[in-house]
Amino acid sequence: MTDSSHPIRVACRSGRSYADSPTAFVWNGERYDVENIEREWLEPGGKHFIVRAAKAGVPESEKRCHICYDTTEDLWRLYENQ
């Protein structure tokens, strides 16, 4: 099993640093609202989040996602298992 990543656009709250709390993201042209952050952690070069997110008004679209703010490239990525 390998992981692949996709660049995404993310809306987030920022407190003491950028990317404190993602609130929504756009993937494959669809906006997903972050309903819950299940886990977050730091690794060299990135801040990672496991989130539960769904399209607005479509609860059955909920999915669990791994998103990361890549601090070295200044961009967000969504990782999916393949």
XYZ file of N, CA and C in Angstrom:
246
model
N 0.844 -1.184 0.000
C 0.000 0.000 0.000
C 0.886 1.242 0.000
N 0.622 2.174 -0.887
C 1.394 3.408 -0.954
C 0.470 4.590 -0.756
N 1.056 5.683 -0.371
C 0.291 6.923 -0.206
C 0.587 7.837 -1.374
N -0.452 8.491 -1.888
C -0.239 9.532 -2.884
C -0.841 10.811 -2.333
N -0.279 11.933 -2.755
C -0.778 13.209 -2.243
C -1.231 14.084 -3.397
N -2.163 14.983 -3.072
C -2.729 15.901 -4.044
C -2.718 17.300 -3.443
N -2.253 18.303 -4.184
C -2.341 19.678 -3.680
C -3.809 20.075 -3.521
N -4.122 20.769 -2.437
C -5.491 21.231 -2.179
C -5.446 22.666 -1.685
N -6.582 23.353 -1.768
C -6.741 24.681 -1.165
C -7.431 24.475 0.177
N -6.958 25.183 1.191
C -7.480 25.016 2.551
C -7.791 26.363 3.167
N -8.945 26.448 3.838
C -9.255 27.586 4.708
C -8.912 27.138 6.120
N -8.261 28.001 6.874
C -7.893 27.601 8.231
C -7.891 28.800 9.173
N -7.973 28.477 10.445
C -7.795 29.484 11.485
C -6.323 29.486 11.845
N -5.826 30.646 12.083
C -4.434 30.765 12.493
C -4.377 31.528 13.797
N -3.613 31.009 14.712
C -3.456 31.643 16.018
C -2.035 32.135 16.151
N -1.262 31.424 16.960
C 0.130 31.807 17.155
C 0.975 31.492 15.923
N 0.479 30.591 15.086
C 1.192 30.275 13.842
C 0.166 29.950 12.759
N 0.623 29.941 11.514
C -0.264 29.608 10.407
C -0.651 28.132 10.504
N -1.848 27.834 10.036
C -2.339 26.450 9.950
C -2.612 25.831 11.308
N -3.178 26.605 12.218
C -3.532 26.044 13.526
C -4.714 25.092 13.448
N -5.694 25.410 12.586
C -6.921 24.624 12.574
C -7.615 24.730 11.208
N -7.527 23.686 10.359
C -8.216 23.746 9.068
C -9.737 23.736 9.271
N -10.445 24.551 8.503
C -11.909 24.621 8.621
C -12.624 24.102 7.378
N -11.950 24.113 6.236
C -12.543 23.615 4.983
C -11.425 23.413 3.969
N -11.703 22.580 2.949
C -10.743 22.410 1.865
C -11.474 22.089 0.566
N -10.800 22.341 -0.547
C -11.339 22.048 -1.873
C -10.496 20.935 -2.473
N -11.165 19.854 -2.861
C -10.499 18.697 -3.459
C -11.337 18.224 -4.638
N -10.718 18.041 -5.765
C -11.422 17.623 -6.992
C -12.585 18.553 -7.322
N -12.396 19.849 -7.063
C -13.428 20.832 -7.385
C -14.594 20.886 -6.415
N -14.545 20.121 -5.334
C -15.625 20.083 -4.334
C -15.126 20.653 -3.014
N -15.966 21.467 -2.369
C -15.621 22.022 -1.056
C -16.098 21.065 0.033
N -15.213 20.776 0.979
C -15.524 19.954 2.141
C -15.339 20.803 3.388
N -16.328 20.794 4.268
C -16.216 21.496 5.544
C -15.668 20.520 6.583
N -14.639 20.951 7.306
C -14.058 20.117 8.360
C -15.007 20.119 9.547
N -15.496 18.951 9.902
C -16.431 18.821 11.016
C -15.718 18.488 12.322
N -14.575 17.811 12.209
C -13.868 17.399 13.414
C -12.398 17.147 13.075
N -11.514 17.603 13.945
C -10.097 17.256 13.836
C -9.866 16.136 14.829
N -9.581 14.946 14.305
C -9.395 13.776 15.165
C -7.995 13.704 15.752
N -7.033 14.174 14.972
C -5.640 14.072 15.416
C -4.822 15.125 14.676
N -3.797 15.626 15.324
C -2.846 16.523 14.678
C -1.467 16.281 15.246
N -0.452 16.427 14.385
C 0.905 16.231 14.835
C 1.865 16.978 13.916
N 3.055 17.224 14.447
C 4.118 17.900 13.697
C 5.180 16.892 13.306
N 5.682 17.044 12.103
C 6.849 16.299 11.628
C 7.766 17.322 10.984
N 9.040 17.019 10.836
C 9.899 17.983 10.148
C 9.316 18.328 8.776
N 9.095 19.608 8.550
C 8.587 20.072 7.263
C 7.084 20.076 7.113
N 6.327 19.711 8.158
C 4.884 19.718 7.965
C 4.058 19.567 9.225
N 2.830 20.082 9.150
C 1.855 19.933 10.213
C 0.712 19.078 9.651
N 0.457 17.942 10.281
C -0.489 16.959 9.784
C -1.784 16.956 10.604
N -2.887 16.640 9.901
C -4.193 16.553 10.545
C -4.946 15.347 9.982
N -5.600 14.623 10.845
C -6.614 13.649 10.428
C -7.943 14.324 10.744
N -8.766 14.517 9.717
C -10.021 15.250 9.886
C -11.199 14.431 9.361
N -12.382 14.746 9.871
C -13.639 14.267 9.295
C -14.248 15.472 8.601
N -14.577 15.299 7.324
C -15.088 16.413 6.531
C -16.201 15.920 5.613
N -17.113 16.825 5.265
C -18.227 16.492 4.368
C -18.565 17.700 3.519
N -19.159 17.426 2.357
C -19.678 18.512 1.524
C -20.811 19.179 2.286
N -20.923 20.485 2.195
C -21.966 21.229 2.913
C -23.343 20.689 2.555
N -24.116 20.332 3.570
C -25.486 19.863 3.372
C -25.599 18.437 2.863
N -24.478 17.712 2.785
C -24.511 16.329 2.288
C -23.803 15.424 3.301
N -24.480 15.088 4.408
C -23.818 14.322 5.464
C -23.300 12.957 5.001
N -23.952 12.359 3.997
C -23.492 11.043 3.541
C -22.169 11.123 2.770
N -21.704 12.342 2.489
C -20.425 12.508 1.797
C -19.249 12.554 2.780
N -19.516 12.380 4.074
C -18.455 12.486 5.073
C -17.337 11.488 4.796
N -16.106 11.970 4.945
C -14.952 11.101 4.797
C -13.881 11.494 5.793
N -13.055 10.544 6.107
C -11.914 10.762 6.984
C -10.710 11.018 6.090
N -10.011 12.129 6.319
C -8.929 12.547 5.437
C -7.673 12.897 6.228
N -6.536 12.678 5.593
C -5.241 13.100 6.127
C -4.798 14.284 5.281
N -4.723 15.462 5.897
C -4.238 16.642 5.198
C -2.999 17.167 5.918
N -2.149 17.838 5.158
C -0.892 18.310 5.729
C -0.529 19.662 5.140
N -0.077 20.565 6.001
C 0.503 21.812 5.532
C 2.007 21.593 5.431
N 2.514 21.604 4.210
C 3.927 21.400 3.930
C 4.634 22.745 4.088
N 5.371 22.885 5.175
C 6.005 24.172 5.472
C 7.190 24.458 4.556
N 7.809 23.435 3.988
C 8.955 23.675 3.102
C 8.505 24.188 1.741
N 7.320 23.755 1.282
C 6.814 24.188 -0.023
C 5.678 25.212 0.089
N 5.270 25.511 1.332
C 4.188 26.456 1.586
C 2.912 26.072 0.817
N 2.514 24.799 0.967
C 1.269 24.354 0.350
C 0.642 23.228 1.152
N -0.650 23.058 0.911
C -1.422 22.004 1.566
C -1.509 20.797 0.648
N -1.532 19.608 1.256
C -1.686 18.355 0.523
C -2.718 17.464 1.209
N -3.432 16.696 0.398
C -4.321 15.664 0.902
C -3.694 14.333 0.534
N -3.572 13.438 1.513
C -2.987 12.108 1.287
C -4.127 11.090 1.254
N -4.038 10.193 0.291
C -4.990 9.095 0.259
C -4.252 7.789 0.060
N -4.774 6.738 0.686
C -4.170 5.413 0.554
C -4.568 4.806 -0.781
N -3.627 4.096 -1.393
C -3.923 3.408 -2.648
C -3.466 1.982 -2.558
